[in-house]
Coordinates of C-alpha atoms in Angstrom, one line a residue:
X1 CA -54.3 -17.4 -27.5
X2 CA -54.0 -20.9 -26.0
X3 CA -51.0 -22.3 -24.2
X4 CA -49.6 -24.4 -27.4
X5 CA -49.7 -21.3 -29.5
X6 CA -48.1 -19.1 -26.7
X7 CA -45.0 -21.8 -26.4
X8 CA -44.8 -21.5 -30.4
X9 CA -44.5 -18.0 -30.2
X10 CA -41.7 -18.0 -27.7
X11 CA -39.8 -20.9 -29.1
X12 CA -36.6 -19.9 -31.0
X13 CA -36.7 -20.4 -34.6
X14 CA -35.0 -23.3 -36.2
X15 CA -31.4 -22.7 -37.0
X16 CA -30.5 -22.0 -40.7
X17 CA -28.4 -24.2 -42.8
X18 CA -25.4 -21.7 -42.4
X19 CA -25.4 -22.6 -38.9
X20 CA -24.9 -26.4 -39.5
X21 CA -22.2 -25.5 -42.0
X22 CA -20.7 -23.1 -39.3
X23 CA -20.6 -26.3 -36.8
X24 CA -18.9 -28.5 -39.4
X25 CA -16.2 -25.7 -40.0
X26 CA -15.7 -25.5 -36.1
X27 CA -15.4 -29.3 -35.6
X28 CA -12.5 -29.5 -37.9
X29 CA -10.0 -27.8 -35.3
X30 CA -11.9 -29.4 -32.4
X31 CA -11.0 -33.0 -33.9
X32 CA -7.4 -32.0 -34.4
X33 CA -6.8 -30.7 -30.8
X34 CA -8.0 -34.2 -29.6
X35 CA -6.2 -36.2 -32.2
X36 CA -3.0 -34.6 -31.5
X37 CA -3.2 -35.6 -27.7
X38 CA -2.7 -39.4 -29.2
X39 CA -1.6 -39.3 -33.1
X40 CA 1.9 -40.0 -31.9
X41 CA 1.3 -43.1 -30.2
X42 CA 2.3 -45.1 -33.0
X43 CA 4.6 -42.5 -34.4
X44 CA 7.2 -42.7 -31.7
X45 CA 9.3 -45.6 -32.9
X46 CA 9.8 -43.8 -36.2
X47 CA 10.7 -40.6 -34.3
X48 CA 13.1 -42.5 -32.1
X49 CA 14.8 -43.7 -35.2
X50 CA 14.9 -40.4 -37.0
X51 CA 15.9 -37.8 -34.2
X52 CA 17.0 -40.4 -31.3
X53 CA 15.3 -38.8 -28.2
X54 CA 16.3 -40.3 -24.8
X55 CA 13.5 -42.1 -22.9
X56 CA 12.4 -39.0 -20.9
X57 CA 12.5 -36.9 -24.1
X58 CA 10.1 -39.4 -25.7
X59 CA 7.7 -39.0 -22.9
X60 CA 8.1 -35.3 -22.9
X61 CA 7.4 -35.1 -26.9
X62 CA 4.1 -37.1 -25.8
X63 CA 3.2 -35.4 -22.6
X64 CA 4.0 -31.5 -23.3
X65 CA 0.8 -31.1 -25.5
X66 CA -1.5 -32.6 -22.8
X67 CA -0.1 -30.4 -19.8
X68 CA 0.0 -27.1 -21.7
X69 CA -3.6 -27.5 -23.0
X70 CA -4.9 -28.8 -19.6
X71 CA -3.1 -26.2 -17.9
X72 CA -4.5 -23.1 -20.0
X73 CA -8.0 -24.2 -21.1
X74 CA -9.8 -22.3 -18.0
X75 CA -7.4 -19.4 -18.6
X76 CA -8.3 -19.1 -22.4
X77 CA -11.9 -19.5 -21.5
X78 CA -11.6 -16.4 -19.5
X79 CA -9.5 -14.5 -22.2
X80 CA -12.3 -15.4 -24.9
X81 CA -14.8 -13.9 -22.6
X82 CA -12.7 -10.6 -22.7
X83 CA -11.5 -10.1 -26.2
X84 CA -13.7 -12.2 -28.2
X85 CA -14.2 -16.0 -28.8
X86 CA -13.8 -15.7 -32.8
X87 CA -10.8 -13.7 -32.5
X88 CA -9.2 -15.9 -30.2
X89 CA -10.3 -19.1 -32.5
X90 CA -8.8 -17.4 -35.4
X91 CA -5.4 -16.8 -33.6
X92 CA -5.3 -20.1 -31.8
X93 CA -5.8 -22.0 -35.1
X94 CA -3.0 -20.1 -36.7
X95 CA -0.7 -21.0 -33.7
X96 CA -1.6 -24.6 -33.9
X97 CA -0.8 -24.6 -37.6
X98 CA 2.4 -22.9 -37.3
X99 CA 3.5 -25.5 -34.6
X100 CA 2.3 -28.3 -36.8
X101 CA 4.3 -27.3 -39.6
X102 CA 7.4 -26.7 -37.6
X103 CA 7.1 -29.9 -35.8
X104 CA 6.8 -31.9 -39.0
X105 CA 10.4 -31.0 -39.8
X106 CA 11.8 -30.7 -36.3
X107 CA 15.5 -31.6 -36.4
X108 CA 16.0 -32.6 -32.8
X109 CA 14.1 -33.7 -29.6
X110 CA 14.2 -30.5 -27.9
X111 CA 12.7 -28.5 -31.1
X112 CA 9.9 -31.1 -31.5
X113 CA 9.1 -30.7 -27.6
X114 CA 9.1 -27.0 -28.2
X115 CA 6.8 -27.3 -31.4
X116 CA 4.4 -29.7 -29.5
X117 CA 4.3 -26.7 -26.8
X118 CA 3.5 -24.2 -29.4
X119 CA 0.6 -26.4 -30.8
X120 CA -0.7 -27.0 -27.4
X121 CA -0.8 -23.2 -26.8
X122 CA -3.0 -22.8 -29.9
X123 CA -4.9 -25.9 -29.0
X124 CA -5.9 -24.5 -25.5
X125 CA -7.6 -21.6 -27.1
X126 CA -9.7 -23.7 -29.6
X127 CA -11.7 -25.9 -27.2
X128 CA -13.5 -23.5 -25.0
X129 CA -13.8 -20.5 -27.7
X130 CA -15.4 -23.5 -30.1
X131 CA -17.8 -24.7 -27.6
X132 CA -18.9 -20.9 -26.9
X133 CA -19.1 -20.0 -30.6
X134 CA -21.2 -23.3 -31.5
X135 CA -23.6 -22.5 -28.7
X136 CA -24.2 -19.1 -30.2
X137 CA -25.0 -20.5 -33.7
X138 CA -28.1 -22.1 -32.3
X139 CA -30.8 -20.3 -30.6
X140 CA -33.2 -23.1 -30.4
X141 CA -32.3 -25.1 -27.0
X142 CA -32.9 -28.5 -28.8
X143 CA -31.0 -27.7 -31.7
X144 CA -28.0 -26.2 -29.5
X145 CA -28.0 -29.4 -27.1
X146 CA -28.1 -31.6 -30.4
X147 CA -24.8 -29.4 -31.6
X148 CA -23.0 -29.7 -28.2
X149 CA -23.5 -33.3 -28.0
X150 CA -22.0 -33.6 -31.6
X151 CA -19.1 -31.1 -30.2
X152 CA -18.5 -33.9 -27.4
X153 CA -18.5 -36.8 -29.6
X154 CA -16.2 -35.1 -32.0
X155 CA -13.7 -34.5 -29.2
X156 CA -13.8 -37.9 -27.7
X157 CA -13.7 -39.6 -31.3
X158 CA -10.4 -37.5 -31.8
X159 CA -8.7 -39.3 -28.8
X160 CA -9.5 -42.6 -30.3
X161 CA -8.7 -42.4 -34.1
X162 CA -5.5 -40.5 -33.3
X163 CA -3.5 -43.6 -33.4
X164 CA -5.2 -45.0 -36.2
X165 CA -4.7 -41.8 -38.5
X166 CA -1.1 -41.7 -37.3
X167 CA -0.7 -45.5 -38.5
X168 CA -2.2 -45.2 -41.9
X169 CA -0.2 -42.1 -42.8
X170 CA 3.2 -43.7 -41.3
X171 CA 2.5 -46.7 -43.5
X172 CA 3.2 -44.7 -46.7
X173 CA 4.9 -41.4 -45.3
X174 CA 7.7 -40.2 -42.8
X175 CA 6.6 -39.1 -39.1
X176 CA 6.3 -35.6 -39.9
X177 CA 3.2 -36.3 -41.8
X178 CA 1.2 -36.8 -38.7
X179 CA 1.6 -33.1 -38.1
X180 CA 1.3 -32.0 -41.7
X181 CA -2.2 -33.5 -41.9
X182 CA -3.4 -30.6 -39.7
X183 CA -2.5 -27.9 -42.2
X184 CA -5.6 -28.3 -44.8
X185 CA -7.9 -28.5 -41.7
X186 CA -6.4 -25.0 -40.5
X187 CA -6.6 -23.6 -43.7
X188 CA -10.1 -24.3 -44.4
X189 CA -11.0 -23.0 -41.0
X190 CA -9.1 -19.8 -41.5
X191 CA -10.8 -19.0 -44.8
X192 CA -14.4 -19.8 -43.9
X193 CA -14.7 -18.7 -40.0
X194 CA -14.8 -15.1 -40.5
X195 CA -17.7 -15.6 -42.8
X196 CA -19.7 -18.3 -41.2
X197 CA -19.1 -17.7 -37.3
X198 CA -20.1 -14.7 -35.2
X199 CA -18.2 -12.9 -32.6
X200 CA -18.8 -13.8 -29.1
X201 CA -17.9 -12.2 -25.7
X202 CA -18.6 -12.9 -22.5
X203 CA -21.4 -10.5 -20.6
X204 CA -19.3 -10.3 -17.4
X205 CA -15.9 -11.5 -18.0
X206 CA -13.9 -12.3 -15.0
X207 CA -10.1 -10.8 -14.3
X208 CA -7.5 -13.5 -15.3
X209 CA -5.5 -14.3 -12.3
X210 CA -2.0 -14.8 -13.7
X211 CA -0.4 -15.8 -10.4
X212 CA -2.9 -18.8 -10.6
X213 CA -2.0 -19.6 -14.2
X214 CA 1.9 -19.8 -13.3
X215 CA 1.3 -21.6 -10.1
X216 CA -0.7 -24.4 -11.9
X217 CA 1.3 -24.6 -15.0
X218 CA 4.6 -24.4 -13.1
X219 CA 3.7 -27.0 -10.6
X220 CA 2.6 -29.6 -13.0
X221 CA 5.8 -29.3 -15.1
X222 CA 8.0 -29.3 -12.4
X223 CA 6.5 -32.1 -10.6
X224 CA 6.3 -34.4 -13.6
X225 CA 9.7 -33.3 -14.8
X226 CA 11.3 -34.6 -11.6
X227 CA 9.0 -37.8 -11.6
X228 CA 10.4 -38.8 -15.2
X229 CA 14.0 -37.8 -14.4
X230 CA 13.9 -39.9 -11.1
X231 CA 12.2 -42.9 -12.9
X232 CA 14.7 -42.9 -16.1
X233 CA 18.0 -42.2 -14.2
X234 CA 17.4 -42.7 -10.4
X235 CA 16.9 -40.1 -7.5
X236 CA 19.3 -37.4 -6.7
X237 CA 19.1 -34.1 -4.4
X238 CA 18.2 -31.9 -7.4
X239 CA 15.7 -33.6 -8.9
X240 CA 14.0 -34.6 -5.5
X241 CA 14.0 -30.7 -4.8
X242 CA 12.4 -30.0 -8.1
X243 CA 9.6 -32.7 -7.4
X244 CA 9.0 -31.0 -4.0
X245 CA 9.0 -27.6 -5.4
X246 CA 6.4 -28.7 -8.0
X247 CA 4.2 -30.1 -5.1
X248 CA 4.6 -26.9 -3.2
X249 CA 3.5 -24.8 -6.3
X250 CA 0.4 -27.0 -6.9
X251 CA -0.4 -26.9 -3.1
X252 CA -0.3 -23.0 -3.2
X253 CA -2.4 -23.1 -6.4
X254 CA -5.0 -24.7 -4.7
X255 CA -5.0 -22.6 -1.5
X256 CA -5.1 -19.5 -3.8
X257 CA -8.3 -20.7 -5.4
X258 CA -9.9 -20.6 -2.1
X259 CA -9.2 -16.8 -1.5
X260 CA -9.3 -15.1 -4.8
X261 CA -12.8 -13.7 -6.2
X262 CA -12.3 -15.1 -9.7
X263 CA -10.4 -18.5 -9.4
X264 CA -9.2 -20.6 -12.4
X265 CA -10.5 -23.5 -10.3
X266 CA -13.5 -23.3 -8.1
X267 CA -12.7 -25.7 -5.7
X268 CA -16.0 -25.2 -3.9
X269 CA -17.8 -27.5 -6.5
X270 CA -15.5 -30.5 -5.4
X271 CA -17.9 -30.4 -2.0
X272 CA -20.6 -32.0 -4.3
X273 CA -19.8 -35.8 -4.2
X274 CA -21.4 -36.6 -7.4
X275 CA -19.6 -33.7 -9.3
X276 CA -16.2 -34.9 -7.7
X277 CA -16.8 -38.6 -8.9
X278 CA -17.7 -37.3 -12.4
X279 CA -14.4 -35.4 -12.6
X280 CA -12.3 -38.1 -11.1
X281 CA -13.8 -40.4 -13.6
X282 CA -12.9 -38.0 -16.6
X283 CA -9.3 -37.7 -15.2
X284 CA -8.5 -41.2 -14.4
X285 CA -10.3 -42.9 -17.4
X286 CA -8.1 -40.7 -19.7
X287 CA -5.2 -41.5 -17.3
X288 CA -5.6 -45.0 -18.0
X289 CA -6.7 -45.1 -21.6
X290 CA -3.8 -42.9 -22.9
X291 CA -1.1 -44.9 -20.9
X292 CA -2.7 -48.4 -22.1
X293 CA -3.0 -47.2 -25.7
X294 CA 0.5 -45.6 -25.8
X295 CA 2.3 -48.6 -24.4
X296 CA 0.2 -51.0 -26.1
X297 CA 1.4 -49.5 -29.4
X298 CA 5.2 -49.8 -28.2
X299 CA 4.2 -53.3 -27.3
X300 CA 2.9 -54.5 -30.7
X301 CA 5.5 -52.7 -32.5
X302 CA 9.0 -53.2 -30.4
X303 CA 8.2 -56.7 -28.6
X304 CA 5.8 -58.5 -31.3
X305 CA 7.4 -56.6 -34.2
X306 CA 4.3 -55.7 -36.1
X307 CA 4.4 -53.0 -38.5
X308 CA 2.8 -49.5 -38.1
X309 CA -0.4 -50.2 -40.2
X310 CA -0.9 -53.5 -38.7
X311 CA -0.7 -52.0 -35.3
X312 CA -3.0 -49.4 -36.3
X313 CA -5.5 -51.9 -37.7
X314 CA -5.5 -54.1 -34.4
X315 CA -6.7 -50.9 -32.6
X316 CA -9.7 -50.4 -34.8
X317 CA -12.2 -52.9 -33.1
X318 CA -11.5 -51.0 -29.8
X319 CA -12.2 -47.8 -31.6
X320 CA -15.5 -49.0 -32.9
X321 CA -16.8 -50.2 -29.6
X322 CA -15.8 -47.0 -28.0
X323 CA -17.4 -45.2 -30.4
X324 CA -21.0 -47.3 -30.3
X325 CA -20.6 -46.9 -26.4
X326 CA -20.3 -43.2 -26.7
X327 CA -23.4 -42.9 -29.1
X328 CA -25.6 -45.6 -27.1
X329 CA -24.5 -44.1 -23.5
X330 CA -27.4 -41.5 -23.4
X331 CA -29.9 -44.4 -23.9
X332 CA -28.2 -46.6 -21.3
X333 CA -28.2 -43.6 -18.7
X334 CA -32.1 -43.4 -19.2
X335 CA -32.5 -46.9 -18.5
X336 CA -30.4 -47.3 -15.6
X337 CA -29.4 -43.9 -14.3
X338 CA -25.9 -42.1 -14.2
X339 CA -24.9 -44.3 -11.2
X340 CA -25.4 -47.7 -12.7
X341 CA -23.6 -46.3 -15.9
X342 CA -20.6 -45.0 -14.1
X343 CA -20.0 -48.4 -12.0
X344 CA -20.2 -50.3 -15.4
X345 CA -17.8 -48.0 -16.9
X346 CA -15.3 -48.5 -14.0
X347 CA -15.6 -52.0 -14.0
X348 CA -15.4 -52.5 -17.8
X349 CA -12.2 -50.4 -17.9
X350 CA -10.7 -52.4 -15.1
X351 CA -11.5 -56.2 -16.8
X352 CA -10.2 -54.7 -19.9
X353 CA -6.8 -53.6 -18.9
X354 CA -6.1 -56.6 -16.5
X355 CA -6.5 -58.9 -19.9
X356 CA -3.1 -57.2 -20.9
X357 CA -1.8 -59.4 -18.2
X358 CA -2.3 -62.5 -21.0
X359 CA 0.4 -60.7 -23.1
X360 CA 3.6 -62.2 -24.0
X361 CA 6.9 -61.9 -25.9
X362 CA 5.8 -64.4 -28.4
X363 CA 2.0 -63.8 -28.9
X364 CA -0.7 -61.5 -27.3
X365 CA -2.7 -59.7 -30.3
X366 CA -5.8 -61.7 -29.3
X367 CA -5.5 -60.5 -25.6
X368 CA -4.6 -57.0 -26.6
X369 CA -7.8 -56.9 -28.8
X370 CA -9.9 -58.4 -26.3
X371 CA -8.5 -55.8 -23.8
X372 CA -9.2 -52.9 -26.0
X373 CA -13.1 -54.2 -26.8
X374 CA -13.9 -54.8 -23.2
X375 CA -12.3 -51.5 -21.9
X376 CA -13.6 -49.3 -24.7
X377 CA -17.1 -50.0 -23.4
X378 CA -16.1 -48.2 -20.0
X379 CA -14.0 -45.7 -22.0
X380 CA -17.0 -44.8 -24.2
X381 CA -19.6 -44.3 -21.2
X382 CA -17.0 -42.1 -19.7
X383 CA -16.3 -39.9 -22.7
X384 CA -20.0 -39.5 -23.2
X385 CA -21.2 -39.3 -19.5
X386 CA -18.7 -37.4 -17.6
X387 CA -19.4 -33.5 -18.6
X388 CA -23.0 -34.1 -18.5
X389 CA -23.1 -35.7 -15.1
X390 CA -20.6 -32.9 -13.7
X391 CA -22.9 -30.1 -15.0
X392 CA -25.8 -31.8 -13.6
X393 CA -24.5 -32.3 -10.2
X394 CA -24.0 -28.4 -9.5
X395 CA -26.4 -25.5 -9.5
X396 CA -27.3 -23.8 -13.0
X397 CA -25.2 -20.8 -12.0
X398 CA -22.0 -22.8 -11.9
X399 CA -22.6 -25.0 -15.0
X400 CA -20.2 -23.2 -16.9
X401 CA -17.2 -23.7 -14.5
X402 CA -18.1 -27.4 -13.9
X403 CA -18.0 -27.8 -17.7
X404 CA -14.4 -26.4 -18.1
X405 CA -13.1 -28.2 -15.4
X406 CA -14.4 -31.5 -16.8
X407 CA -12.6 -30.7 -20.0
X408 CA -9.6 -30.0 -18.2
X409 CA -9.6 -33.2 -16.4
X410 CA -9.7 -35.0 -19.6
X411 CA -6.8 -33.1 -20.9
X412 CA -4.5 -33.4 -17.6
X413 CA -5.6 -37.3 -17.4
X414 CA -4.4 -37.8 -21.0
X415 CA -0.9 -36.2 -20.1
X416 CA -0.8 -37.9 -16.5
X417 CA -1.4 -41.3 -17.8
X418 CA 1.6 -41.1 -20.2
X419 CA 3.8 -39.4 -17.7
X420 CA 3.3 -41.5 -14.4
X421 CA 2.3 -45.1 -15.7
X422 CA 5.1 -44.5 -18.4
X423 CA 7.6 -43.5 -15.7
X424 CA 6.4 -46.9 -13.7
X425 CA 7.1 -49.0 -16.8
X426 CA 10.4 -47.3 -16.9
X427 CA 11.2 -47.9 -13.5
X428 CA 10.4 -51.6 -13.6
X429 CA 12.3 -51.9 -17.0
X430 CA 15.7 -50.2 -15.4
X431 CA 15.2 -52.7 -12.1
X432 CA 14.9 -55.9 -14.2
X433 CA 16.9 -55.3 -17.5
X434 CA 20.7 -56.3 -17.0
X435 CA 21.7 -53.8 -19.6
X436 CA 22.3 -49.9 -19.6
X437 CA 19.0 -49.1 -21.6
X438 CA 16.1 -47.2 -20.0
X439 CA 13.6 -48.6 -22.4
X440 CA 13.0 -51.0 -25.1
X441 CA 12.9 -48.4 -27.8
X442 CA 16.3 -47.1 -26.8
X443 CA 17.7 -50.6 -26.7
X444 CA 16.4 -51.4 -30.2
X445 CA 17.8 -48.0 -31.4
X446 CA 21.2 -48.9 -30.1
X447 CA 21.4 -52.7 -30.4
X448 CA 18.7 -53.7 -32.6
X449 CA 16.5 -57.0 -32.1
X450 CA 19.4 -59.4 -33.2
X451 CA 21.4 -58.6 -29.9
X452 CA 21.3 -61.6 -27.5
X453 CA 19.9 -59.2 -24.7
X454 CA 16.8 -58.4 -26.9
X455 CA 14.7 -61.2 -25.2
X456 CA 15.7 -59.6 -21.7
X457 CA 14.6 -56.5 -23.1
X458 CA 11.3 -57.9 -24.1
X459 CA 10.8 -59.5 -20.6
X460 CA 11.6 -56.6 -18.8
X461 CA 9.3 -54.3 -20.7
X462 CA 6.6 -57.1 -20.2
X463 CA 7.1 -56.9 -16.5
X464 CA 6.7 -53.3 -16.6
X465 CA 3.8 -53.2 -19.0
X466 CA 2.0 -55.9 -16.7
X467 CA 2.8 -53.7 -13.6
X468 CA 1.0 -50.8 -15.4
X469 CA -2.1 -53.2 -16.3
X470 CA -2.5 -53.9 -12.4
X471 CA -1.9 -50.3 -11.4
X472 CA -4.5 -49.1 -13.8
X473 CA -7.1 -51.9 -12.9
X474 CA -6.8 -51.0 -9.2
X475 CA -7.3 -47.6 -10.1
X476 CA -10.5 -48.2 -12.0
X477 CA -11.7 -50.4 -9.3
X478 CA -11.2 -47.8 -6.7
X479 CA -13.2 -45.3 -8.7
X480 CA -16.3 -48.2 -8.9
X481 CA -16.2 -48.2 -5.2
X482 CA -16.2 -44.6 -4.9
X483 CA -19.1 -44.2 -7.2
X484 CA -20.8 -47.1 -5.2
X485 CA -20.5 -45.3 -2.0
X486 CA -20.9 -41.5 -3.1
X487 CA -23.5 -41.6 -5.8
X488 CA -27.1 -42.0 -4.7
X489 CA -29.4 -44.4 -6.0
X490 CA -32.4 -43.3 -8.3
X491 CA -34.7 -41.7 -6.1
X492 CA -32.6 -41.0 -3.2
X493 CA -31.1 -37.7 -2.0
X494 CA -27.5 -37.0 -2.0
X495 CA -26.2 -37.8 1.5
X496 CA -23.6 -34.8 1.4
X497 CA -24.2 -32.7 4.5
X498 CA -26.3 -29.4 3.7
X499 CA -23.5 -27.4 5.4
X500 CA -21.0 -28.6 2.7
X501 CA -22.9 -28.3 -0.5
X502 CA -21.4 -26.1 -3.2
X503 CA -24.2 -23.7 -3.3
X504 CA -27.3 -23.2 -1.3
X505 CA -29.5 -23.8 -4.3
X506 CA -30.6 -27.3 -4.8
X507 CA -28.3 -29.0 -7.5
X508 CA -30.0 -30.0 -10.7
X509 CA -30.6 -33.7 -11.0
X510 CA -29.2 -35.3 -14.3
X511 CA -31.5 -36.9 -16.8

């Protein structure tokens, strides 16, 4: 038998049509999980009017979802290995649907925050299990790679189209519709998944370290709660101690990961510089994108007075560029290599957010659109390239852990951007606004746009908005410098000393 025939004999067969239908069904919940990280960006003014949350409650309504998903992604990856990915998918989709239904009719900010946390609990089960189930559908490695690429593109698209879908719904329906839209997709998935998908379990599932789960989730929530309260109301001893306690729990979490046999976070991977740059890119690109997207929606509606639908339509050019950038990034990497692509990613994000400095109280739509178009080039590169770069930078034996960390960095970055940069805007607003309101939405709810102090509120918001743009741009430029210094040029070896490598085996080179 010749070599060609031998290869043909050992090549797995092409996937049947049922596998592609199974992929399509599984992508529905994946899209929803990503969308719900951003779908409320345009809905918050309507929610503010309906249930009157405080400024920090508004930030929690947005943030709690990303924090819970990011904190539990790796945990539920292990749970799925032990108890079955398909079973976990079905349970997670049910919880996600229940949270969506309850959230649509939440009568108070506290209940809405709790419903968002419930949705996130379901969402955290969906992403790692969906990826494992999709991989199992395709034995052919070429088709499996294509399916995983479609999975990644769908997840990235969800973040981008969330605000647009929210704006379109809110132009005709009440704010709860942004949650009810989830229910048909969940119902279709629950009805078809048991028929189309197979159960998947890990061959050697690791033990779940509950102490690590508590330390990571508790540390994040305490630290961010303290930061938000201090930003909104000023510092006091109680909330200063809460921030310190949160930082202490996160420090204890990191130290614990270096000592236990089955860590949630494999800190040893961060000894590989290329991996570290990739994860920081995933974290900080979503950090910048989420804050810029949310605060820009507030700017268009609360400062310039545009409707929800108009604000959503102004976001479309950036969404188109981001989608095209994600699609064509693999071709860019083939021509230039990951180093140049990542540097271009960071520089375009920085240039894009700096254009927000041209926005004003009377006009600024053109600057906003230009900002989203330029920055979206970088965001698209990031969404497409980060996971592949992270996985390619570590040994094959640790590819799964690298992929999980990359997904987690996206979710945590999405939540941190709104929490930290949103809190920065709040601090600046409080320092520059002569009234008692802590944000422009709160001012409009209490006094309306006809109040003589509305111009002062607009100016205070813009000062904070521009401060956020400067900090975000500086963050992106710092990442560009890090990529230039730490990522080797094509044909050069990584300069990380061999003794600090994440694994004695040589790392696989990326594309």
